[in-house]
Tab-separated table of C-alpha atoms in Angstrom:
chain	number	residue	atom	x	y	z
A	286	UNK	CA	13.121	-22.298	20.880
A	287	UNK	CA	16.346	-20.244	21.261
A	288	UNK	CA	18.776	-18.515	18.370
A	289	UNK	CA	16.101	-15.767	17.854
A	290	UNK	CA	17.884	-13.509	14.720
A	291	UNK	CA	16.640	-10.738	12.052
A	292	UNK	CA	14.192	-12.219	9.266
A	293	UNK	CA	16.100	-10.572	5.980
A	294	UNK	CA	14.056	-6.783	5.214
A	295	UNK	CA	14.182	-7.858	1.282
A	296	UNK	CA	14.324	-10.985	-0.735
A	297	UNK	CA	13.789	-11.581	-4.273
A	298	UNK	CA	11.648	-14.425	-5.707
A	299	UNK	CA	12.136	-14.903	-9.676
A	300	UNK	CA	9.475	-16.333	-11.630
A	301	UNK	CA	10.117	-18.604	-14.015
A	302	UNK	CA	10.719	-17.063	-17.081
A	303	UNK	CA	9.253	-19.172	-19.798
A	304	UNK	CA	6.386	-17.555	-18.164
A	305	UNK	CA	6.486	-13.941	-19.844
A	306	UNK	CA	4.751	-13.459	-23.026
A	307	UNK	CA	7.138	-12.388	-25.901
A	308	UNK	CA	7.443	-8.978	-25.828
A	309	UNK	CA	5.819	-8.469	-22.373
A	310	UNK	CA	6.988	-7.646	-19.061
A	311	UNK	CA	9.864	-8.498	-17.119
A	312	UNK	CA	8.855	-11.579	-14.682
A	313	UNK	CA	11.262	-11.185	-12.116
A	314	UNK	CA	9.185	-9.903	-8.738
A	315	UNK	CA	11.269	-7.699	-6.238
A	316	UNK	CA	9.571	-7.766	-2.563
A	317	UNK	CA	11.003	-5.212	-0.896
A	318	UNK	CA	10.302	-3.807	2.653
A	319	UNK	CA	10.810	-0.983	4.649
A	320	UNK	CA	9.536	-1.770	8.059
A	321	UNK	CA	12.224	-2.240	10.526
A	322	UNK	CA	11.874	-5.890	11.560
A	323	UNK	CA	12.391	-5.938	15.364
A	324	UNK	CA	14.955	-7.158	17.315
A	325	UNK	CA	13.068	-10.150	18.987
A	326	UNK	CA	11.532	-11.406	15.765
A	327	UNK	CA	12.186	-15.312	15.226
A	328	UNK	CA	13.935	-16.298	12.325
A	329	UNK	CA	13.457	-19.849	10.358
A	330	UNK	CA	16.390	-20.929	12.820
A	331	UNK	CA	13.966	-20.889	15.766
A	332	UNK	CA	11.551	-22.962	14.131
A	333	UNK	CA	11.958	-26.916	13.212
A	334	UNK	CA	10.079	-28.354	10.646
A	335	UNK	CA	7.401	-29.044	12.879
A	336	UNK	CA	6.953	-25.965	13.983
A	337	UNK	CA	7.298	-24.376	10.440
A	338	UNK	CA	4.493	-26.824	9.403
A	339	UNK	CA	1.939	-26.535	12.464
A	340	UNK	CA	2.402	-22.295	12.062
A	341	UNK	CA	2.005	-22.643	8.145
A	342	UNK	CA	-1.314	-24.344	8.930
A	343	UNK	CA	-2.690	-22.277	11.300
A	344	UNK	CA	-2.114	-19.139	8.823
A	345	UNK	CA	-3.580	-20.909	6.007
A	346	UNK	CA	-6.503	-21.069	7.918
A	347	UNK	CA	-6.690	-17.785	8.452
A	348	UNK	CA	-6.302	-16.428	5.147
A	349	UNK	CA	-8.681	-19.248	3.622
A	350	UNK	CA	-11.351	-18.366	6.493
A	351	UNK	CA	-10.474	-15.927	8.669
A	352	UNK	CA	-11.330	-18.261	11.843
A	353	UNK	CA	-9.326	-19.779	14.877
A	354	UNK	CA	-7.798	-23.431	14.084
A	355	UNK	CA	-7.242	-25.348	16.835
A	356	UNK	CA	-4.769	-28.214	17.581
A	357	UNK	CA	-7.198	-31.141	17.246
A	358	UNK	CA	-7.943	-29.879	13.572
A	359	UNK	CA	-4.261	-28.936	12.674
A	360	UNK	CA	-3.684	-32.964	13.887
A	361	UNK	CA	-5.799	-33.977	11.240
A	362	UNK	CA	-4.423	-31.399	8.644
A	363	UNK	CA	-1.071	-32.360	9.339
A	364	UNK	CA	1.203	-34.827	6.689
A	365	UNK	CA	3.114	-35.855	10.171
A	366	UNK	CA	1.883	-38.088	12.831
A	367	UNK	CA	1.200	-35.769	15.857
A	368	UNK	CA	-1.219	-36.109	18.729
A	369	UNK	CA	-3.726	-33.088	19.544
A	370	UNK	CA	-1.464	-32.575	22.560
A	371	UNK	CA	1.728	-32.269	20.764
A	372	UNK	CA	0.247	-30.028	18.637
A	373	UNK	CA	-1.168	-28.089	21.542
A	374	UNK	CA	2.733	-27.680	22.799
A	375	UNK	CA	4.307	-26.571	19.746
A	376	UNK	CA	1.130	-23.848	19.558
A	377	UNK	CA	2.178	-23.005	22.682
A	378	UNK	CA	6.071	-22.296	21.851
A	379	UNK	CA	4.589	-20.211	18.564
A	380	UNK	CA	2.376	-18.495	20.898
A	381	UNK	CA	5.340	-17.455	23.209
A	382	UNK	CA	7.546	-16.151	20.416
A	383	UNK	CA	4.571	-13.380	19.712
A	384	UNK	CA	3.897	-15.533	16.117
A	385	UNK	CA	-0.333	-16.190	17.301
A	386	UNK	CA	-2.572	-15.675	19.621
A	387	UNK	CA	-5.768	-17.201	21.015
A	388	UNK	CA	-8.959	-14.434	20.261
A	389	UNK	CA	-10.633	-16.489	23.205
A	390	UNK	CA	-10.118	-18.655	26.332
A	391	UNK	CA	-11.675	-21.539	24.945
A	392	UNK	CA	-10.682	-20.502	20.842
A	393	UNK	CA	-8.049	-21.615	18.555
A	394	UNK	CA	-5.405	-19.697	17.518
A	395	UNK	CA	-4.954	-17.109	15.158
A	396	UNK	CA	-1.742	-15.413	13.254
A	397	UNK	CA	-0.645	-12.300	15.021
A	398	UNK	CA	0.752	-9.242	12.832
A	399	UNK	CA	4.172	-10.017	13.647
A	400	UNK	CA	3.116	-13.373	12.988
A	401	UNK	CA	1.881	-12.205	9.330
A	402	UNK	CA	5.224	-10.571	8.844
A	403	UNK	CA	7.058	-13.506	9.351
A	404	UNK	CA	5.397	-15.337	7.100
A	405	UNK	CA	5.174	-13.390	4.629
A	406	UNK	CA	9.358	-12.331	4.420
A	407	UNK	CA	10.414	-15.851	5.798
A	408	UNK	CA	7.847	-18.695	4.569
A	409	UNK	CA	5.656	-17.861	1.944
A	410	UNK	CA	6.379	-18.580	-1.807
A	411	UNK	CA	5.568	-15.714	-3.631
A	412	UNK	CA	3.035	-17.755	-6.604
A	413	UNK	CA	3.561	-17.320	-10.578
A	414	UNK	CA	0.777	-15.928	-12.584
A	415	UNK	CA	-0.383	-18.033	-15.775
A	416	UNK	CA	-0.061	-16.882	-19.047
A	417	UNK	CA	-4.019	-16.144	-19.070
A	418	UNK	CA	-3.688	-14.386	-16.124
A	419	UNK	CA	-0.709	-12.464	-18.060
A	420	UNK	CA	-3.118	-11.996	-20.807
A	421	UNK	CA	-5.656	-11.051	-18.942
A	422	UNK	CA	-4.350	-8.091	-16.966
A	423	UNK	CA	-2.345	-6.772	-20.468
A	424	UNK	CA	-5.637	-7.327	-22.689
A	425	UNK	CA	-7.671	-5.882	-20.130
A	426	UNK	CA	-5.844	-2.497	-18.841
A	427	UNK	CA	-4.461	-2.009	-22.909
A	428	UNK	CA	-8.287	-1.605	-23.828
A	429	UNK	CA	-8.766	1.165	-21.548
A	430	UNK	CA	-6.638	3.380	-24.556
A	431	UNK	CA	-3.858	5.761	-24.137
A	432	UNK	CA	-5.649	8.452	-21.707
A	433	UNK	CA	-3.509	8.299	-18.319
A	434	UNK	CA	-6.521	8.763	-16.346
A	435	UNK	CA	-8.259	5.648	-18.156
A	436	UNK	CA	-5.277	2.987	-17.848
A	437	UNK	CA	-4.784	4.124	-14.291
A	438	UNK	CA	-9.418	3.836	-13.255
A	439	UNK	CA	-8.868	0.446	-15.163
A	440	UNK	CA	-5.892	-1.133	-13.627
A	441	UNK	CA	-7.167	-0.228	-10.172
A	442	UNK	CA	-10.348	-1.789	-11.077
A	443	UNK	CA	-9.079	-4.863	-12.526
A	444	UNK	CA	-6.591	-5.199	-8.755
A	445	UNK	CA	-9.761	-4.661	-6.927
A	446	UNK	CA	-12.063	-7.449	-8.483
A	447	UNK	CA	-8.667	-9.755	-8.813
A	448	UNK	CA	-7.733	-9.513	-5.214
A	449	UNK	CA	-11.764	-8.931	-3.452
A	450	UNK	CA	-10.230	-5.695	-2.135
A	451	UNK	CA	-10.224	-1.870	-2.778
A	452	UNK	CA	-7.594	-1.027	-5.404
A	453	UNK	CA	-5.626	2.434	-5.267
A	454	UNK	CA	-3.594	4.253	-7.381
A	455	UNK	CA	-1.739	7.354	-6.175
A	456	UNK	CA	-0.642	9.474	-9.201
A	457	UNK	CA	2.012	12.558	-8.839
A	458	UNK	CA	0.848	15.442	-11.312
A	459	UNK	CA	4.079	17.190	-10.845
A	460	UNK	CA	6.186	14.151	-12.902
A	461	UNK	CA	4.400	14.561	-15.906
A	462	UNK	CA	6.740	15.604	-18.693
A	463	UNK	CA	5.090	18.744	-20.360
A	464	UNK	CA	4.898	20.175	-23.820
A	465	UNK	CA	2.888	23.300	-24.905
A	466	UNK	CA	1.092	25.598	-23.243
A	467	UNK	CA	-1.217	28.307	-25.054
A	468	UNK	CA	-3.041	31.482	-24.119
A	469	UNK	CA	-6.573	31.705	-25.412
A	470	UNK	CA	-8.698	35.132	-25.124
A	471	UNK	CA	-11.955	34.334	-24.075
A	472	UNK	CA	-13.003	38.065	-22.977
A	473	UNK	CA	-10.886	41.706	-23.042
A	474	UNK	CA	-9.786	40.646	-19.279
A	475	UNK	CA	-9.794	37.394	-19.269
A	476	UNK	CA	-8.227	34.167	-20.770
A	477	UNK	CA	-7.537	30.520	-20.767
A	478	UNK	CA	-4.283	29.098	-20.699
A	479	UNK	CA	-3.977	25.733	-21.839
A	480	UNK	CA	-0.971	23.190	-20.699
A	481	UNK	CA	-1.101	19.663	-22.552
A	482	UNK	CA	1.324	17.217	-21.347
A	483	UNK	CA	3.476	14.681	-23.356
A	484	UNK	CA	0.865	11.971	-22.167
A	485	UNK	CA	-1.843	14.155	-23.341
A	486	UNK	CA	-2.995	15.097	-19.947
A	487	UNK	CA	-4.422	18.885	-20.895
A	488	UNK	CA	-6.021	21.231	-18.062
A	489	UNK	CA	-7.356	24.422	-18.601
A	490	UNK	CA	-6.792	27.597	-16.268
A	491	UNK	CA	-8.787	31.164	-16.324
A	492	UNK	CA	-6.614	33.734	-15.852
A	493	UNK	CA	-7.321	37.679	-15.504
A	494	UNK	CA	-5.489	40.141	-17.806
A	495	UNK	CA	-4.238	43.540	-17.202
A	496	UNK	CA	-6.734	46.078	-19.247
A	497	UNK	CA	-5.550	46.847	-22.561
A	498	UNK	CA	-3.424	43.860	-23.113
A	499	UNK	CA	-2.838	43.436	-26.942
A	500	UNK	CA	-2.947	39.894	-28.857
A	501	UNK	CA	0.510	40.080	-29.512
A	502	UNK	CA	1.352	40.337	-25.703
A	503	UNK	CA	-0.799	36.366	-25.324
A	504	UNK	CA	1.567	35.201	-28.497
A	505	UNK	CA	4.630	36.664	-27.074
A	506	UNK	CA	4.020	34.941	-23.492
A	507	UNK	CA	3.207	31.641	-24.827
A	508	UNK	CA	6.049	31.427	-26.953
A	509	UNK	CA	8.836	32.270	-24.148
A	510	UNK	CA	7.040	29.191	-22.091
A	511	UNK	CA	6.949	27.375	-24.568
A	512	UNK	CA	10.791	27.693	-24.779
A	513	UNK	CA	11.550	26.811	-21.352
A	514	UNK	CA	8.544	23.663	-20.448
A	515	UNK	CA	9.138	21.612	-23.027
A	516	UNK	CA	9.597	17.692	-21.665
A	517	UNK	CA	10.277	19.457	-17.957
A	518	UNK	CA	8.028	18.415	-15.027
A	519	UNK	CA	6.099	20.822	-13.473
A	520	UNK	CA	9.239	21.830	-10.459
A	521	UNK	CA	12.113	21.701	-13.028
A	522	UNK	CA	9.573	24.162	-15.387
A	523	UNK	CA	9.238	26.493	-12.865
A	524	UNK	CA	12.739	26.965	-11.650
A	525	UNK	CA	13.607	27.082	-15.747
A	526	UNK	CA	11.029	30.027	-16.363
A	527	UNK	CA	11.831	31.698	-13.492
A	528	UNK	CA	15.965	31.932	-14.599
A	529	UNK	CA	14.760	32.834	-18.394
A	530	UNK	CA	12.695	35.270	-16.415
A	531	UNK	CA	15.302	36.792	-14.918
A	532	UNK	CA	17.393	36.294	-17.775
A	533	UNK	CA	14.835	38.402	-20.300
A	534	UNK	CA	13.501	41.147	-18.485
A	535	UNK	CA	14.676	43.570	-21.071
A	536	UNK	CA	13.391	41.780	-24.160
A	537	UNK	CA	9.887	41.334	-22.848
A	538	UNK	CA	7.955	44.258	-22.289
A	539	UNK	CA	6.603	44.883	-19.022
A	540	UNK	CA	2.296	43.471	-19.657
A	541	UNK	CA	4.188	40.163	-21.183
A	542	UNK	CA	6.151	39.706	-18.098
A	543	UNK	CA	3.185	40.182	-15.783
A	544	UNK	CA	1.193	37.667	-18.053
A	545	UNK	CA	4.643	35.243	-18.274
A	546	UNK	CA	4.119	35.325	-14.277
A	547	UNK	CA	0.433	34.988	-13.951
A	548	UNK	CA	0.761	31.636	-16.591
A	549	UNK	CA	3.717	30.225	-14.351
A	550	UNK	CA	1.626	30.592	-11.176
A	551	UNK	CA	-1.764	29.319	-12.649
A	552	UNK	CA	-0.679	25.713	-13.327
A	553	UNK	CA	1.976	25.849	-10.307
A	554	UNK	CA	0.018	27.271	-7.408
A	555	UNK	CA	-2.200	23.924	-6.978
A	556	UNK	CA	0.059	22.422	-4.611
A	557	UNK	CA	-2.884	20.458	-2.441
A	558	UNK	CA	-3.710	18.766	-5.926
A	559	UNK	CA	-0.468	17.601	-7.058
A	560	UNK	CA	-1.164	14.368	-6.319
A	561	UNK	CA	-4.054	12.510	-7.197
A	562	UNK	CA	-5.593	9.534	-5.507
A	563	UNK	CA	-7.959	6.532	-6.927
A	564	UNK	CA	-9.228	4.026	-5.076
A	565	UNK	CA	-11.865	1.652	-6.805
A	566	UNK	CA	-14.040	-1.520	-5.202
A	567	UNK	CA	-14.965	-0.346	-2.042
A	568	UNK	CA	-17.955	-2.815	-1.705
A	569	UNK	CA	-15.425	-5.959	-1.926
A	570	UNK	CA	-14.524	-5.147	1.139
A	571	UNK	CA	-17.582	-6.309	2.692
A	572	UNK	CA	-17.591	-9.436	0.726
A	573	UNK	CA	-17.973	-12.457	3.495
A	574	UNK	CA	-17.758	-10.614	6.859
A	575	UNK	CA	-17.880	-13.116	9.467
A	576	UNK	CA	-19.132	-10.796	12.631
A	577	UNK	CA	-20.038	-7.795	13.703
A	578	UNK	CA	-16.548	-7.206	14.278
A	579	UNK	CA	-15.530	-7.467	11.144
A	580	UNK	CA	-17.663	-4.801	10.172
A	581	UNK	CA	-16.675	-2.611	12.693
A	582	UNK	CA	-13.154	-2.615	11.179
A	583	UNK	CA	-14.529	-2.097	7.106
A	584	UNK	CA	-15.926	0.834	8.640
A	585	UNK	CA	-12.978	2.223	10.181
A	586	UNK	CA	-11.154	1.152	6.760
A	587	UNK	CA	-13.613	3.148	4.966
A	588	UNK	CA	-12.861	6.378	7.398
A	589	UNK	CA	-9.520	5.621	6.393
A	590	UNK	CA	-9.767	5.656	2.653
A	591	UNK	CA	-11.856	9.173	3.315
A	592	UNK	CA	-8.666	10.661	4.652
A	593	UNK	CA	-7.252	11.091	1.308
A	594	UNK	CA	-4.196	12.687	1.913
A	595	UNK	CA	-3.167	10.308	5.010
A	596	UNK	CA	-3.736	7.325	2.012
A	597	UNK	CA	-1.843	9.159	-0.083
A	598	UNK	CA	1.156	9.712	1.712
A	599	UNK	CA	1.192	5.963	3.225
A	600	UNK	CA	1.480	4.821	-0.670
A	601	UNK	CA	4.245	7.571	-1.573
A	602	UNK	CA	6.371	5.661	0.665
A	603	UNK	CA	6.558	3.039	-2.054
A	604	UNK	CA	8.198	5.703	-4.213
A	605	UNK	CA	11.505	5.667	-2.188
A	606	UNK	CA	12.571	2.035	-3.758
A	607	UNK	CA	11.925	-0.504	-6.712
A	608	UNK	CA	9.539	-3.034	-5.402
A	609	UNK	CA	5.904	-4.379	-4.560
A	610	UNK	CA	5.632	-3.434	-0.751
A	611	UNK	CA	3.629	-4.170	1.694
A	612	UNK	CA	2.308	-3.043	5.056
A	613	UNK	CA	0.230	-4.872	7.230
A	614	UNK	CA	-1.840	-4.085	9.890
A	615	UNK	CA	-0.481	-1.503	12.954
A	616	UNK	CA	2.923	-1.424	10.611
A	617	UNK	CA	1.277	1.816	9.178
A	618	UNK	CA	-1.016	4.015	11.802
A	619	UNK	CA	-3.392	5.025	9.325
A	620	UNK	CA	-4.858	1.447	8.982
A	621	UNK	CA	-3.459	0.579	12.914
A	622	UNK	CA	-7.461	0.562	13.812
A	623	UNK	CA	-8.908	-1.191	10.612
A	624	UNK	CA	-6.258	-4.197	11.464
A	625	UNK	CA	-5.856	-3.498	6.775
A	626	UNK	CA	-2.902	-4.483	4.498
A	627	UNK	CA	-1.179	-2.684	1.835
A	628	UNK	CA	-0.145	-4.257	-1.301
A	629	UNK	CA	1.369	-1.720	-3.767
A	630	UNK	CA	4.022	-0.994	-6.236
A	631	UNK	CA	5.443	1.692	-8.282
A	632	UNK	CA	4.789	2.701	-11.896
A	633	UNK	CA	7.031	4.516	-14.246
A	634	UNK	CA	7.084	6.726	-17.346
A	635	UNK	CA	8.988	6.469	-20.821
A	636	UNK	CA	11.866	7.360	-19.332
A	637	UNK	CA	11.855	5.117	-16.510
A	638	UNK	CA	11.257	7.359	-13.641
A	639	UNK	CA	8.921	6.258	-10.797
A	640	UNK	CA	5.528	8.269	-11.676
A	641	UNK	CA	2.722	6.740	-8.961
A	642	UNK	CA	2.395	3.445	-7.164
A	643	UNK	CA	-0.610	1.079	-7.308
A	644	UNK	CA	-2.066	-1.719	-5.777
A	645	UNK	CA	-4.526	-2.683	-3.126
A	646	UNK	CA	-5.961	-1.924	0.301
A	647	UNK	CA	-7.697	-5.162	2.445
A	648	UNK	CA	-8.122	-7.260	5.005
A	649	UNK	CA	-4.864	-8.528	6.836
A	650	UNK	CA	-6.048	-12.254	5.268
A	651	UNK	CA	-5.129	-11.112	2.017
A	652	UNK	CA	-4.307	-13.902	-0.345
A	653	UNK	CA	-0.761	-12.391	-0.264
A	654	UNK	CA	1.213	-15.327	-2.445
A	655	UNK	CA	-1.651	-14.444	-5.315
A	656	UNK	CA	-2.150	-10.692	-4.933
A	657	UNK	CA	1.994	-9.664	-4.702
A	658	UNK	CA	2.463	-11.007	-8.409
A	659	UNK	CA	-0.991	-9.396	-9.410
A	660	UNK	CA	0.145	-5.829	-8.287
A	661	UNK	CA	3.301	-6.363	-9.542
A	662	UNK	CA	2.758	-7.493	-12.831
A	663	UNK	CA	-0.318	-4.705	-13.626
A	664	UNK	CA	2.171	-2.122	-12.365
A	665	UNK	CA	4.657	-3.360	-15.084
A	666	UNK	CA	2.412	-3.538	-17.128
A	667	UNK	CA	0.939	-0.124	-16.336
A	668	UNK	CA	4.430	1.174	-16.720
A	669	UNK	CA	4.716	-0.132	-20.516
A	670	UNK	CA	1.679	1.341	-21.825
A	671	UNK	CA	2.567	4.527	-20.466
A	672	UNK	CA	6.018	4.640	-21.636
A	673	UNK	CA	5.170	3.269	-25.310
């Protein structure tokens, strides 16, 4: 089993296209990643058909079951003739390039992680969703109506009872596009500014005035803003007020400035908050645990998913490039003790920037060839509804 080489970081599957609903999505599925493969990985040169065949088996089994396989089964699974002990050899040459493992002495063998990774980037054919399924995920996501908030709790609800896992969505305040904001007196010292987004996202502030500050002083402030946040994010808004700041000192007199500043810092000072995380269908993770050990790691997968901001800055790695991507097992520490995988994929706004990524969080025996072209497709379709 010599001529070890690099398994290709990215390759891109295309579904067929008579598959897309008119008007829909585009079909074409990008899997990119970003986990350096390493230098001892086998590549399909390695591995004859045989070999390709018995190692295909034994993962099959594991994603199907989650238990061992051993050779006397994979002889009767196998299209070719091949005694137990043949099998047992060839098991034995996967086993030495780091592709499985036996749990036990006396057990079959399982897929290792590297093992996963190979299959997944070298052997696996990424599968095609049906036009219902197509239907499905549009129909069912479009209902949730135009709110940001409810597209995103749906489509991570619809990933999570899809793929039997948790489904996350990791949204970045600071890219939404603004449009107004407004100053509202609610007592002599004190007032609410309001800043509404072009996606109708509004929060609400309370914000202290100096004593004595006249109406006209609220009007004056919201109008300058309004001048320099309209269809800016929340960083480019900023650095734009501030120069018009500079810029206007001796038009504005000196209670609008200090009002102009307190509005700039109330709906930039939040920076712990600028990105939100959603993660829906935490109970499908303990559908059909098979031992105590398996329960063992849901629980350390839940600790996980309480450590928002570690969660959160695992799936903002899927912001850096186009593409569903996925990590599996000790490929990202955060889940390195759960033994989870990551399925996600970016979203984008109207103007085609990436926005948030979503997907879903599981067991390493993901049904990978089904739930890549699920995350996929609900991000792009995620993607039109909040661009139309």
């Amino acid at each position: 089993m010599a001529g070890q080489a690099h398994v290709p970081a990215k390759w891109t599957p295309v579904c067929r296209p008579e598959h897309a609903p008119n008007g829909s999505v585009e079909p074409s599925i990008t899997v990119a990643q970003d986990i350096p493969i390493r230098s001892g990985q086998p590549s399909l040169v390695a591995l004859n058909e045989r070999s390709r065949e018995i190692f295909r088996q034994i993962v099959d089994s594991y994603l199907a079951t989650g238990e061992p396989v051993g050779s006397r089964h994979l002889a009767r699974l196998l299209t070719m003739p091949l005694s137990p002990a043949s099998v047992r050899n060839v098991m034995q040459d996967l086993e030495e390039l780091g592709l499985i493992y036996a749990p036990h002495s006396s057990a079959g063998r399982l897929p290792t992680e590297l093992g996963l990774r190979f299959f997944v980037d070298a052997l696996m054919q990424v599968g095609d969703l049906s036009d219902r399924d197509r239907a499905a995920i549009e129909g069912q996501v479009a209902a949730a109506g135009k709110s940001v908030e409810s597209v995103l709790n749906e489509a991570s609800g619809l990933l999570s009872g899809l793929a039997h896992a948790a489904g996350v969505v990791l949204t970045a305040k600071n890219n939404v596009r603004l449009k107004h904001i407004e100053f509202v007196r609610l007592e002599p010292e004190r007032a609410l500014v309001v800043l509404v987004a072009e996606d109708g996202q509004v929060e609400n502030r309370v914000l202290n005035l100096p004593l004595g500050l006249p109406t006209s002083a609220l009007i004056e402030a919201s109008n300058f803003l309004n001048a320099c946040i309209r269809g800016r994010t929340l960083a480019e808004a900023k650095a734009e007020v501030e120069k018009a700041l500079e810029a206007s000192r001796a038009e504005l007199d000196a209670l609008t400035q200090k009002i102009v500043a307190a509005g700039l810092a109330s709906w930039s000072g939040g920076e712990t908050a600028e990105r939100k995380l959603i993660v829906r269908g935490h109970a499908n993770l303990l559908d059909d645990l098979k031992a105590l050990d398996d329960l063992e790691r849901v629980r350390l997968l839940f600790d996980d998913l309480e450590t928002k901001r570690g969660v959160a800055d695992l799936l903002g790695r899927a912001e850096q490039a186009e593409g569903v991507r996925i990590f599996i097992g000790s490929e990202n520490k955060l889940f390195s003790l759960s033994g989870s995988s990551t399925v996600i994929s970016p979203y984008h706004d109207a103007a085609g920037r990436i926005v948030g990524v979503i997907g879903v969080i599981g067991p390493t025996r993901l049904n990978y060839a089904r739930v890549i072209p699920m995350v996929d497709y609900t991000a792009k379709v995620v993607s039109k509804l909040l661009g139309g």
